[in-house]
Amino acid sequence: MTFRSRLALLLALAWPAAAQADAQVICTLIMEIGGPALLETGDCDGRVTPASTFKVPLALIGYATGRLVDDRTPVMIWRKGEPDWGGAAWTQADVTPAHWMRHSVLWYSQRLAHDLGAAALTAHAQAMDYGNADFSGDPGKGNGLDRAWVSSSLKISPREQARFIARLATGDLPYDTAALARTHALLGPIEVDGWTVRGKTGSAFPRKADGAFDHARGWGWYVAWAERDGRRLALVRLTQAVARSKTPHGIATRDRFLADLPGLLAPR
């Protein structure tokens, strides 16, 4: 292992203490698609909420069923009473599929979920082997179509995320090529050290014993695949905060992971 790669790996593993004191890395997983894991640290098998990373399979389902047409259609407009905490990007914009994915517009996901229904969502998630495929929502609340994927019943592990994103990247999912290509087009790309990376962030808060959100322990996801010179890698990082932060944890997780990536992939 070169000095550069050793240093990058140490920084990645020491992130909670050295780089961002308000979060700890739960899992970092880098897999050669069609091959072995190149790097695996932490607990990559524990399931938690997918949060906004669920928008990726939801987009694929939307395209496959005709609810989504292309990156510009359908256009939806925020309605009073729908989630508005995303600011002007949620409430004052014509929201297209591209805008929905880029700005993680929750109410757009909710409308798609209601249009599809719990039975269809469950069947599609099972076909994709996506986590526990549970769209029941909070116990006794009947809110699965509004928030099953946000700190509620739907759960997935980092390893399952890696398998899903690898299958999406290679087209190894039970959907036509047009739906797959349109979903790919909604993600990124971001260029990192010659790698083209396409992925999605996710941020959510766990629940306390009384059901309230624990704003000091938020999860951050980044789930992606990277391509360079004929190689394809599945990339997953999951973090959990130890203090409140103004920056969404998914965005912080993505930015740190992509900063780490060249060192993590350096020859050893």
XYZ file of N, CA and C in Angstrom:
804
model
N 0.853 -1.192 0.000
C 0.000 0.000 0.000
C 0.892 1.247 0.000
N 0.597 2.189 -0.882
C 1.381 3.410 -0.950
C 1.069 4.310 0.235
N 1.983 5.273 0.485
C 1.746 6.223 1.569
C 0.448 6.990 1.339
N 0.199 7.393 0.077
C -1.011 8.156 -0.222
C -2.272 7.359 0.104
N -2.311 6.086 -0.297
C -3.504 5.283 -0.059
C -3.669 4.970 1.425
N -2.529 4.738 2.128
C -2.634 4.500 3.568
C -3.205 5.725 4.276
N -2.712 6.905 3.881
C -3.174 8.136 4.506
C -4.663 8.346 4.249
N -5.104 8.118 3.000
C -6.517 8.314 2.667
C -7.404 7.346 3.433
N -6.966 6.107 3.540
C -7.748 5.120 4.270
C -7.832 5.484 5.747
N -6.725 5.921 6.326
C -6.748 6.325 7.726
C -7.666 7.515 7.947
N -7.643 8.484 7.027
C -8.533 9.637 7.146
C -9.984 9.216 7.038
N -10.268 8.276 6.120
C -11.651 7.820 5.961
C -12.151 7.142 7.221
N -11.333 6.282 7.798
C -11.747 5.544 8.980
C -11.777 6.444 10.209
N -10.951 7.491 10.203
C -10.895 8.399 11.349
C -11.780 9.620 11.177
N -12.655 9.605 10.169
C -13.473 10.767 9.861
C -14.171 11.358 11.080
N -14.795 10.555 11.964
C -15.495 11.157 13.089
C -14.599 12.059 13.938
N -13.343 11.683 14.116
C -12.454 12.462 14.977
C -11.721 13.547 14.213
N -11.340 13.261 12.950
C -10.415 14.152 12.272
C -11.061 15.090 11.289
N -12.133 14.647 10.618
C -12.617 15.428 9.489
C -13.963 16.075 9.721
N -14.857 15.412 10.428
C -16.172 15.973 10.663
C -16.661 15.423 11.994
N -16.446 16.190 13.043
C -16.639 15.677 14.396
C -18.090 15.403 14.733
N -19.052 15.804 13.858
C -20.453 15.602 14.195
C -21.042 14.364 13.529
N -20.215 13.448 12.998
C -20.748 12.233 12.373
C -19.741 11.102 12.480
N -20.247 9.876 12.459
C -19.405 8.694 12.432
C -19.790 7.851 11.215
N -18.818 7.181 10.656
C -19.068 6.310 9.518
C -19.593 4.974 10.022
N -20.775 4.591 9.569
C -21.346 3.287 9.907
C -20.797 2.222 8.957
N -20.777 2.517 7.656
C -20.269 1.573 6.663
C -19.711 2.324 5.474
N -18.594 1.867 4.969
C -18.083 2.243 3.654
C -17.903 0.953 2.868
N -18.513 0.893 1.692
C -18.461 -0.318 0.875
C -18.181 0.070 -0.574
N -17.092 -0.453 -1.113
C -16.750 -0.259 -2.529
C -16.614 -1.641 -3.144
N -17.425 -1.927 -4.157
C -17.445 -3.245 -4.791
C -17.186 -3.117 -6.285
N -16.331 -3.962 -6.800
C -16.189 -4.086 -8.244
C -17.470 -4.753 -8.746
N -18.185 -4.088 -9.642
C -19.440 -4.673 -10.117
C -19.132 -5.938 -10.909
N -19.705 -7.028 -10.457
C -19.395 -8.322 -11.046
C -18.178 -8.981 -10.428
N -17.636 -8.358 -9.386
C -16.427 -8.882 -8.750
C -16.492 -8.723 -7.247
N -15.343 -8.727 -6.587
C -15.308 -8.711 -5.122
C -15.424 -7.310 -4.549
N -15.593 -7.257 -3.240
C -15.504 -5.993 -2.514
C -14.052 -5.537 -2.487
N -13.812 -4.282 -2.838
C -12.470 -3.712 -2.792
C -12.191 -3.081 -1.431
N -13.230 -2.614 -0.769
C -13.094 -2.023 0.556
C -14.409 -2.198 1.288
N -14.341 -2.692 2.506
C -15.524 -2.817 3.363
C -15.109 -2.531 4.795
N -15.727 -1.518 5.390
C -15.455 -1.186 6.784
C -16.781 -0.975 7.504
N -16.834 -1.354 8.766
C -18.003 -1.104 9.583
C -19.110 -2.119 9.392
N -20.313 -1.740 9.827
C -21.496 -2.599 9.750
C -22.226 -2.329 8.442
N -22.051 -3.211 7.475
C -22.671 -3.032 6.163
C -23.924 -3.885 5.993
N -24.372 -4.557 7.061
C -25.533 -5.444 6.968
C -26.730 -4.978 7.791
N -26.538 -3.998 8.660
C -27.665 -3.479 9.430
C -28.560 -2.616 8.558
N -29.873 -2.817 8.704
C -30.832 -2.067 7.890
C -31.301 -0.797 8.594
N -31.391 0.289 7.826
C -31.972 1.538 8.301
C -32.827 2.108 7.172
N -33.456 3.232 7.448
C -34.272 3.893 6.435
C -33.440 4.262 5.201
N -33.982 4.087 3.987
C -33.244 4.533 2.797
C -33.314 6.029 2.571
N -34.294 6.708 3.199
C -34.492 8.144 3.001
C -34.575 8.457 1.501
N -33.944 9.537 1.073
C -34.113 9.960 -0.325
C -33.388 9.088 -1.336
N -32.549 8.147 -0.890
C -31.985 7.208 -1.868
C -33.089 6.361 -2.494
N -34.253 6.270 -1.838
C -35.384 5.533 -2.415
C -35.902 6.188 -3.686
N -35.579 7.455 -3.913
C -36.018 8.100 -5.152
C -35.477 7.385 -6.393
N -34.353 6.700 -6.262
C -33.786 6.013 -7.433
C -34.671 4.844 -7.867
N -34.987 3.869 -6.988
C -35.915 2.834 -7.432
C -37.303 3.385 -7.751
N -37.738 4.435 -7.041
C -39.041 5.010 -7.344
C -39.071 5.601 -8.748
N -37.977 6.243 -9.165
C -37.908 6.761 -10.536
C -37.997 5.623 -11.544
N -37.285 4.539 -11.292
C -37.326 3.396 -12.200
C -38.735 2.832 -12.303
N -39.413 2.699 -11.166
C -40.802 2.227 -11.184
C -41.679 3.219 -11.939
N -41.462 4.513 -11.683
C -42.249 5.536 -12.363
C -42.106 5.485 -13.862
N -40.896 5.334 -14.375
C -40.689 5.239 -15.823
C -41.265 3.947 -16.378
N -41.083 2.850 -15.651
C -41.560 1.557 -16.141
C -43.079 1.504 -16.242
N -43.770 2.244 -15.371
C -45.238 2.210 -15.351
C -45.874 3.382 -16.089
N -45.066 4.270 -16.657
C -45.596 5.396 -17.404
C -45.980 6.596 -16.571
N -45.759 6.548 -15.239
C -46.043 7.725 -14.410
C -45.053 8.844 -14.711
N -43.825 8.482 -15.043
C -42.815 9.432 -15.503
C -42.574 9.189 -16.979
N -42.329 10.263 -17.713
C -42.177 10.153 -19.170
C -40.726 10.391 -19.586
N -40.150 11.498 -19.159
C -38.755 11.818 -19.435
C -38.278 12.735 -18.316
N -37.133 13.387 -18.486
C -36.613 14.207 -17.381
C -37.381 15.508 -17.182
N -38.296 15.842 -18.110
C -39.071 17.085 -18.020
C -40.556 16.852 -17.763
N -41.005 15.601 -17.808
C -42.433 15.298 -17.755
C -42.685 14.103 -16.839
N -43.676 14.201 -15.943
C -44.644 15.293 -15.777
C -44.128 16.424 -14.890
N -44.702 17.605 -15.116
C -44.451 18.760 -14.257
C -45.518 18.779 -13.164
N -45.099 18.959 -11.932
C -46.031 19.082 -10.815
C -45.733 20.368 -10.054
N -46.772 20.902 -9.410
C -46.672 22.145 -8.647
C -47.055 21.859 -7.197
N -46.286 22.435 -6.272
C -46.561 22.274 -4.845
C -47.959 22.767 -4.505
N -48.632 22.036 -3.596
C -49.949 22.423 -3.098
C -49.842 22.725 -1.604
N -50.586 23.701 -1.155
C -50.578 24.062 0.264
C -50.922 22.838 1.106
N -50.133 22.644 2.159
C -50.311 21.496 3.033
C -49.316 20.386 2.772
N -48.679 20.397 1.589
C -47.644 19.407 1.299
C -46.322 19.847 1.952
N -45.375 18.899 2.140
C -44.093 19.273 2.753
C -43.450 20.467 2.049
N -43.009 21.438 2.848
C -42.450 22.669 2.288
C -41.092 23.025 2.848
N -40.522 22.145 3.719
C -39.281 22.515 4.391
C -38.070 22.520 3.475
N -38.242 22.111 2.211
C -37.147 22.193 1.249
C -36.990 23.558 0.633
N -37.833 24.521 1.047
C -37.692 25.897 0.580
C -38.239 26.119 -0.811
N -37.729 27.165 -1.450
C -38.256 27.592 -2.747
C -38.133 26.517 -3.816
N -37.114 25.686 -3.741
C -36.940 24.614 -4.732
C -38.102 23.622 -4.695
N -38.820 23.588 -3.581
C -39.989 22.712 -3.449
C -41.294 23.453 -3.713
N -41.374 24.698 -3.297
C -42.669 25.392 -3.281
C -42.858 26.420 -4.386
N -41.784 26.853 -5.009
C -41.902 27.940 -5.980
C -41.339 27.562 -7.340
N -41.337 26.290 -7.638
C -40.754 25.833 -8.902
C -41.703 24.862 -9.595
N -41.601 24.811 -10.918
C -42.236 23.740 -11.674
C -41.345 22.516 -11.504
N -41.851 21.500 -10.828
C -41.017 20.357 -10.468
C -41.146 19.264 -11.529
N -40.060 19.057 -12.259
C -39.941 17.989 -13.237
C -39.253 16.795 -12.583
N -39.201 15.632 -13.245
C -38.428 14.531 -12.662
C -36.973 14.901 -12.382
N -36.335 15.663 -13.267
C -34.946 16.062 -13.033
C -34.837 16.956 -11.797
N -35.758 17.899 -11.657
C -35.762 18.796 -10.501
C -36.062 18.016 -9.227
N -37.002 17.105 -9.285
C -37.349 16.243 -8.146
C -36.122 15.502 -7.607
N -35.363 14.903 -8.523
C -34.197 14.135 -8.092
C -33.103 15.063 -7.573
N -32.856 16.153 -8.268
C -31.754 17.055 -7.892
C -31.998 17.696 -6.529
N -33.258 18.056 -6.248
C -33.571 18.790 -5.017
C -34.284 17.923 -3.978
N -34.399 16.622 -4.219
C -35.009 15.676 -3.274
C -36.375 16.157 -2.787
N -37.269 16.387 -3.714
C -38.593 16.943 -3.399
C -39.501 15.835 -2.852
N -39.750 15.884 -1.553
C -40.494 14.812 -0.899
C -41.911 14.682 -1.417
N -42.621 15.810 -1.588
C -44.029 15.700 -1.976
C -44.191 15.093 -3.374
N -43.216 15.268 -4.247
C -43.279 14.637 -5.575
C -43.224 13.116 -5.411
N -42.350 12.640 -4.531
C -42.293 11.206 -4.239
C -43.616 10.714 -3.677
N -44.211 11.489 -2.785
C -45.472 11.088 -2.179
C -46.580 10.963 -3.226
N -46.626 11.883 -4.163
C -47.664 11.789 -5.202
C -47.467 10.555 -6.069
N -46.211 10.269 -6.419
C -45.949 9.054 -7.188
C -46.355 7.818 -6.393
N -46.009 7.794 -5.105
C -46.334 6.639 -4.267
C -47.834 6.435 -4.172
N -48.589 7.504 -3.976
C -50.044 7.381 -3.897
C -50.625 6.909 -5.222
N -50.076 7.389 -6.311
C -50.562 6.977 -7.630
C -50.309 5.489 -7.866
N -49.173 5.006 -7.413
C -48.813 3.600 -7.610
C -49.547 2.681 -6.636
N -49.657 3.076 -5.384
C -50.298 2.264 -4.363
C -49.329 1.315 -3.688
N -49.664 0.929 -2.457
C -48.760 0.108 -1.644
C -48.522 -1.264 -2.249
N -49.548 -1.874 -2.813
C -49.388 -3.222 -3.365
C -48.394 -3.225 -4.516
N -48.502 -2.236 -5.404
C -47.579 -2.166 -6.544
C -46.168 -1.847 -6.079
N -46.033 -0.917 -5.137
C -44.704 -0.590 -4.632
C -44.045 -1.809 -3.992
N -44.820 -2.552 -3.219
C -44.283 -3.754 -2.584
C -43.833 -4.765 -3.626
N -44.649 -4.984 -4.648
C -44.296 -5.956 -5.690
C -43.038 -5.538 -6.435
N -42.919 -4.258 -6.758
C -41.724 -3.784 -7.455
C -40.487 -3.890 -6.568
N -40.605 -3.508 -5.296
C -39.462 -3.599 -4.392
C -39.015 -5.048 -4.223
N -39.962 -5.952 -4.140
C -39.608 -7.369 -4.033
C -38.919 -7.850 -5.305
N -39.391 -7.387 -6.467
C -38.766 -7.782 -7.733
C -37.338 -7.275 -7.838
N -37.074 -6.127 -7.214
C -35.734 -5.547 -7.221
C -34.894 -6.034 -6.047
N -35.499 -6.810 -5.138
C -34.824 -7.258 -3.915
C -34.341 -6.050 -3.122
N -35.240 -5.078 -2.965
C -34.892 -3.810 -2.347
C -35.254 -3.826 -0.863
N -34.282 -4.128 -0.020
C -34.481 -4.112 1.424
C -35.615 -5.022 1.859
N -36.389 -4.552 2.861
C -37.481 -5.385 3.371
C -38.800 -5.172 2.640
N -38.837 -4.265 1.655
C -40.015 -4.033 0.806
C -41.282 -3.775 1.628
N -41.148 -3.082 2.746
C -42.270 -2.856 3.654
C -42.780 -1.423 3.521
N -43.978 -1.265 2.943
C -44.569 0.053 2.726
C -45.756 0.305 3.653
N -45.749 -0.341 4.816
C -46.864 -0.185 5.745
C -46.841 1.160 6.470
N -45.668 1.766 6.616
C -45.554 3.041 7.319
C -45.471 2.867 8.816
N -45.710 3.952 9.543
C -45.657 3.910 11.002
C -46.801 3.048 11.541
N -46.545 2.238 12.554
C -47.599 1.363 13.079
C -48.866 2.135 13.459
N -49.983 1.683 12.905
C -51.267 2.277 13.236
C -51.556 3.619 12.608
N -50.628 4.163 11.799
C -50.812 5.504 11.231
C -51.363 5.490 9.799
N -51.225 4.382 9.105
C -51.709 4.328 7.720
C -51.033 5.331 6.808
N -49.756 5.634 7.060
C -49.067 6.688 6.306
C -47.939 6.152 5.415
N -48.003 4.879 5.047
C -46.915 4.276 4.282
C -46.635 4.953 2.959
N -47.674 5.461 2.288
C -47.473 6.093 0.988
C -46.928 7.508 1.119
N -46.901 8.031 2.333
C -46.328 9.355 2.573
C -44.915 9.300 3.130
N -44.577 8.201 3.863
C -43.282 8.244 4.524
C -42.680 6.885 4.838
N -43.129 5.804 4.202
C -42.543 4.495 4.509
C -41.026 4.522 4.397
N -40.500 5.277 3.440
C -39.062 5.312 3.158
C -38.316 6.362 3.988
N -39.020 7.110 4.835
C -38.387 8.159 5.640
C -38.558 7.818 7.118
N -37.565 7.186 7.709
C -37.568 6.847 9.133
C -38.809 6.059 9.532
N -39.227 5.148 8.685
C -40.433 4.385 8.966
C -40.208 2.920 8.621
N -41.151 2.288 7.927
C -41.151 0.826 7.794
C -40.162 0.280 6.775
N -39.906 1.006 5.689
C -38.988 0.519 4.659
C -37.558 0.657 5.143
N -36.804 -0.439 5.101
C -35.416 -0.428 5.571
C -34.536 -1.219 4.607
N -33.272 -0.805 4.552
C -32.322 -1.437 3.636
C -30.922 -1.318 4.230
N -30.072 -2.278 3.941
C -28.689 -2.259 4.436
C -27.759 -1.679 3.379
N -26.578 -1.228 3.768
C -25.603 -0.783 2.770
C -25.276 -1.863 1.739
N -25.178 -3.111 2.167
C -24.866 -4.180 1.213
C -25.995 -4.347 0.190
N -27.232 -4.256 0.670
C -28.369 -4.341 -0.256
C -28.406 -3.136 -1.190
N -28.039 -1.963 -0.678
C -27.942 -0.783 -1.540
C -26.907 -1.009 -2.643
N -25.757 -1.581 -2.281
C -24.703 -1.828 -3.270
C -25.175 -2.808 -4.336
N -25.880 -3.842 -3.932
C -26.381 -4.815 -4.900
C -27.393 -4.177 -5.833
N -28.287 -3.353 -5.264
C -29.280 -2.690 -6.104
C -28.620 -1.754 -7.107
N -27.701 -0.904 -6.646
C -27.111 0.081 -7.555
C -26.251 -0.604 -8.611
N -25.642 -1.747 -8.273
C -24.879 -2.507 -9.264
C -25.802 -3.058 -10.336
N -26.945 -3.569 -9.930
C -27.908 -4.100 -10.901
C -28.486 -2.974 -11.766
N -28.691 -1.805 -11.171
C -29.158 -0.671 -11.963
C -28.115 -0.272 -12.995
N -26.860 -0.212 -12.574
C -25.782 0.203 -13.470
C -25.637 -0.740 -14.660
N -25.831 -2.028 -14.435
C -25.620 -3.026 -15.490
C -26.893 -3.379 -16.243
N -28.034 -2.852 -15.798
C -29.299 -3.192 -16.443
C -29.845 -4.538 -16.030
N -29.339 -5.087 -14.933
C -29.753 -6.409 -14.465
C -30.954 -6.304 -13.526
N -31.994 -5.629 -13.995
C -33.242 -5.486 -13.254
C -34.395 -5.746 -14.224
N -35.552 -6.169 -13.722
C -36.644 -6.589 -14.607
C -37.425 -5.427 -15.211
N -36.698 -4.514 -15.896
C -37.315 -3.342 -16.515
C -36.704 -3.122 -17.885
N -37.439 -2.430 -18.748
C -36.954 -2.250 -20.108
C -35.814 -1.238 -20.160
N -35.104 -1.247 -21.274
C -33.904 -0.415 -21.398
C -34.225 1.072 -21.347
N -35.410 1.468 -21.830
C -35.768 2.886 -21.802
C -35.936 3.370 -20.361
N -36.625 2.601 -19.529
C -36.816 2.985 -18.128
C -35.474 3.057 -17.407
N -34.597 2.096 -17.680
C -33.277 2.090 -17.053
C -32.462 3.302 -17.498
N -32.453 3.590 -18.794
C -31.664 4.706 -19.310
C -32.170 6.037 -18.766
N -33.485 6.206 -18.671
C -34.029 7.467 -18.166
C -33.723 7.643 -16.679
N -33.700 6.545 -15.940
C -33.318 6.629 -14.534
C -31.842 6.996 -14.406
N -30.998 6.371 -15.213
C -29.570 6.726 -15.214
C -29.395 8.225 -15.447
N -30.156 8.764 -16.404
C -29.975 10.157 -16.799
C -30.316 11.139 -15.676
N -31.138 10.720 -14.704
C -31.493 11.612 -13.599
C -30.381 11.742 -12.563
N -29.377 10.885 -12.631
C -28.362 10.809 -11.581
C -27.034 11.385 -12.056
N -26.674 12.529 -11.515
C -25.362 13.104 -11.805
C -25.256 13.601 -13.242
N -24.070 13.421 -13.856
C -22.884 12.774 -13.302
C -21.969 13.758 -12.564
N -21.098 13.196 -11.715
C -20.042 13.947 -11.052
C -18.712 13.318 -11.464
N -17.740 14.142 -11.834
C -16.429 13.640 -12.246
C -15.463 13.701 -11.067
N -14.845 12.566 -10.761
C -13.902 12.473 -9.645
C -12.683 11.683 -10.093
N -11.556 12.358 -10.295
C -10.298 11.686 -10.612
C -10.434 10.760 -11.818
N -11.161 11.197 -12.838
C -11.360 10.391 -14.038
C -12.531 9.437 -13.968
N -13.138 9.272 -12.806
C -14.322 8.433 -12.644
C -15.577 9.261 -12.878
N -16.541 8.694 -13.581
C -17.860 9.297 -13.720
C -18.774 8.635 -12.703
N -19.268 9.428 -11.764
C -20.039 8.907 -10.639
C -21.488 9.369 -10.767
N -22.408 8.424 -10.629
C -23.840 8.720 -10.640
C -24.456 8.138 -9.374
N -25.138 8.975 -8.601
C -25.700 8.454 -7.366
C -26.673 9.401 -6.726
N -27.080 9.048 -5.498
C -28.096 9.819 -4.779
C -27.763 9.862 -3.299
N -27.963 11.029 -2.711
C -27.836 11.208 -1.275
C -29.147 10.878 -0.570
N -29.069 10.716 0.746
C -30.260 10.536 1.562
C -29.984 11.006 2.974
N -30.951 11.699 3.574
C -30.824 12.197 4.944
C -32.124 11.936 5.690
N -32.021 11.453 6.911
C -33.217 11.227 7.732
C -32.804 11.108 9.191
N -33.781 11.255 10.073
C -33.531 11.178 11.506
C -34.197 9.937 12.082
N -33.499 9.229 12.966
C -34.133 8.093 13.645
C -35.177 8.581 14.639
N -35.957 7.638 15.160
C -36.977 7.962 16.144
C -36.481 7.659 17.561
N -36.873 8.491 18.494
C -36.658 8.229 19.905
C -37.750 7.278 20.402
N -37.636 6.861 21.656
C -38.610 5.933 22.229
C -40.027 6.502 22.212
N -40.156 7.834 22.324
C -41.484 8.448 22.339
C -41.998 8.771 20.941
N -41.241 8.376 19.900
C -41.663 8.610 18.523
C -41.160 9.902 17.925
N -40.607 10.793 18.733
C -40.064 12.049 18.211
C -38.766 11.783 17.450
N -38.441 12.681 16.520
C -37.215 12.533 15.752
C -36.005 12.939 16.582
N -34.944 12.171 16.450
C -33.681 12.466 17.141
C -32.806 13.279 16.195
N -32.889 14.589 16.298
C -32.209 15.480 15.351
C -30.700 15.521 15.547
N -30.204 14.935 16.612
C -28.759 14.897 16.839
C -28.122 13.624 16.300
N -28.942 12.687 15.758
C -28.413 11.385 15.348
C -28.793 11.046 13.912
N -28.856 12.061 13.068
C -29.326 11.850 11.710
C -28.436 10.936 10.882
N -29.065 10.152 9.997
C -28.335 9.310 9.058
C -28.003 10.090 7.793
N -26.881 9.739 7.199
C -26.503 10.260 5.898
C -26.101 9.121 4.976
N -26.697 9.077 3.801
C -26.388 8.057 2.784
C -25.749 8.702 1.565
N -24.853 7.962 0.929
C -24.539 8.211 -0.471
C -24.415 6.851 -1.146
N -25.238 6.644 -2.187
C -25.306 5.383 -2.929
C -25.081 5.710 -4.398
N -24.072 5.081 -5.019
C -23.698 5.485 -6.374
C -22.973 4.350 -7.088
N -22.749 4.561 -8.388
C -21.789 3.729 -9.099
C -20.839 4.631 -9.872
N -19.642 4.123 -10.125
C -18.595 4.895 -10.794
C -18.063 4.096 -11.971
N -17.725 4.803 -13.058
C -17.202 4.158 -14.268
C -15.936 4.863 -14.737
N -14.949 4.065 -15.129
C -13.721 4.616 -15.711
C -12.996 3.497 -16.439
N -12.635 3.750 -17.701
C -11.810 2.813 -18.478
C -12.371 1.393 -18.462
N -13.695 1.292 -18.597
C -14.310 -0.028 -18.662
C -14.610 -0.664 -17.318
N -14.161 -0.040 -16.229
C -14.454 -0.561 -14.891
C -15.711 0.101 -14.336
N -16.457 -0.658 -13.543
C -17.631 -0.119 -12.860
C -17.599 -0.557 -11.395
N -17.814 0.411 -10.512
C -17.786 0.156 -9.086
C -19.097 0.584 -8.450
N -19.572 -0.193 -7.481
C -20.676 0.226 -6.627
C -20.086 0.903 -5.398
N -20.631 2.059 -5.032
C -20.114 2.872 -3.933
C -21.231 3.140 -2.934
N -21.010 2.806 -1.683
C -22.007 3.082 -0.642
C -21.308 3.554 0.612
N -21.798 4.647 1.165
C -21.372 5.056 2.502
C -22.614 5.446 3.300
N -22.645 4.984 4.543
C -23.692 5.337 5.500
C -23.031 5.927 6.731
N -23.528 7.076 7.176
C -23.011 7.721 8.381
C -24.159 7.990 9.346
N -23.797 8.273 10.596
C -24.781 8.722 11.574
C -24.171 9.831 12.409
N -24.931 10.883 12.551
C -24.443 12.064 13.267
C -24.364 11.806 14.762
N -23.529 12.587 15.416
C -23.459 12.599 16.871
C -23.821 13.981 17.411
N -24.165 14.894 16.515
C -24.584 16.244 16.911
C -25.397 16.836 15.768
N -26.177 17.845 16.066
C -26.976 18.512 15.035
C -26.050 19.250 14.066
N -26.529 19.395 12.840
C -25.744 20.079 11.811
C -26.684 20.820 10.874
N -26.236 21.963 10.373
C -27.031 22.711 9.403
C -26.969 22.090 8.012
N -25.894 21.363 7.720
C -25.745 20.717 6.414
C -26.457 19.377 6.426
N -27.329 19.090 5.444
C -27.966 17.768 5.385
C -26.910 16.667 5.406
N -27.146 15.650 6.212
C -26.126 14.637 6.416
C -25.803 13.865 5.144
N -26.782 13.674 4.276
C -26.504 12.985 3.022
C -25.525 13.750 2.146
N -25.687 15.065 2.087
C -24.782 15.889 1.285
C -23.375 15.870 1.873
N -23.278 15.998 3.197
C -21.963 15.934 3.845
C -21.307 14.578 3.617
N -22.105 13.521 3.660
C -21.581 12.169 3.446
C -21.066 12.008 2.031
N -21.841 12.463 1.056
C -21.394 12.400 -0.344
C -20.097 13.165 -0.551
N -20.049 14.383 -0.062
C -18.880 15.223 -0.322
C -17.616 14.627 0.285
N -17.724 14.096 1.512
C -16.546 13.500 2.134
C -16.140 12.212 1.422
N -17.121 11.391 1.059
C -16.830 10.122 0.386
C -16.140 10.372 -0.955
N -16.637 11.319 -1.722
C -16.018 11.591 -3.017
C -14.634 12.214 -2.851
N -14.435 12.986 -1.790
C -13.093 13.503 -1.510
C -12.138 12.376 -1.151
N -12.646 11.367 -0.446
C -11.822 10.210 -0.063
C -11.530 9.290 -1.233
N -12.401 9.279 -2.241
C -12.405 8.202 -3.236
C -11.075 7.990 -3.943
N -10.400 9.007 -4.438
C -9.134 8.729 -5.135
C -8.130 7.972 -4.265
N -8.032 8.352 -3.001
C -7.112 7.635 -2.113
C -7.566 6.224 -1.826
N -8.860 6.024 -1.652
C -9.378 4.697 -1.366
C -9.183 3.742 -2.536
N -9.138 4.293 -3.757
C -8.970 3.447 -4.945
C -7.531 3.386 -5.438
N -6.627 4.079 -4.759
C -5.229 4.066 -5.178
C -4.643 2.663 -5.021
N -3.696 2.273 -5.887
C -3.081 0.945 -5.769
C -2.443 0.766 -4.397
N -2.568 -0.464 -3.892
C -1.993 -0.764 -2.577
C -1.025 -1.905 -2.686
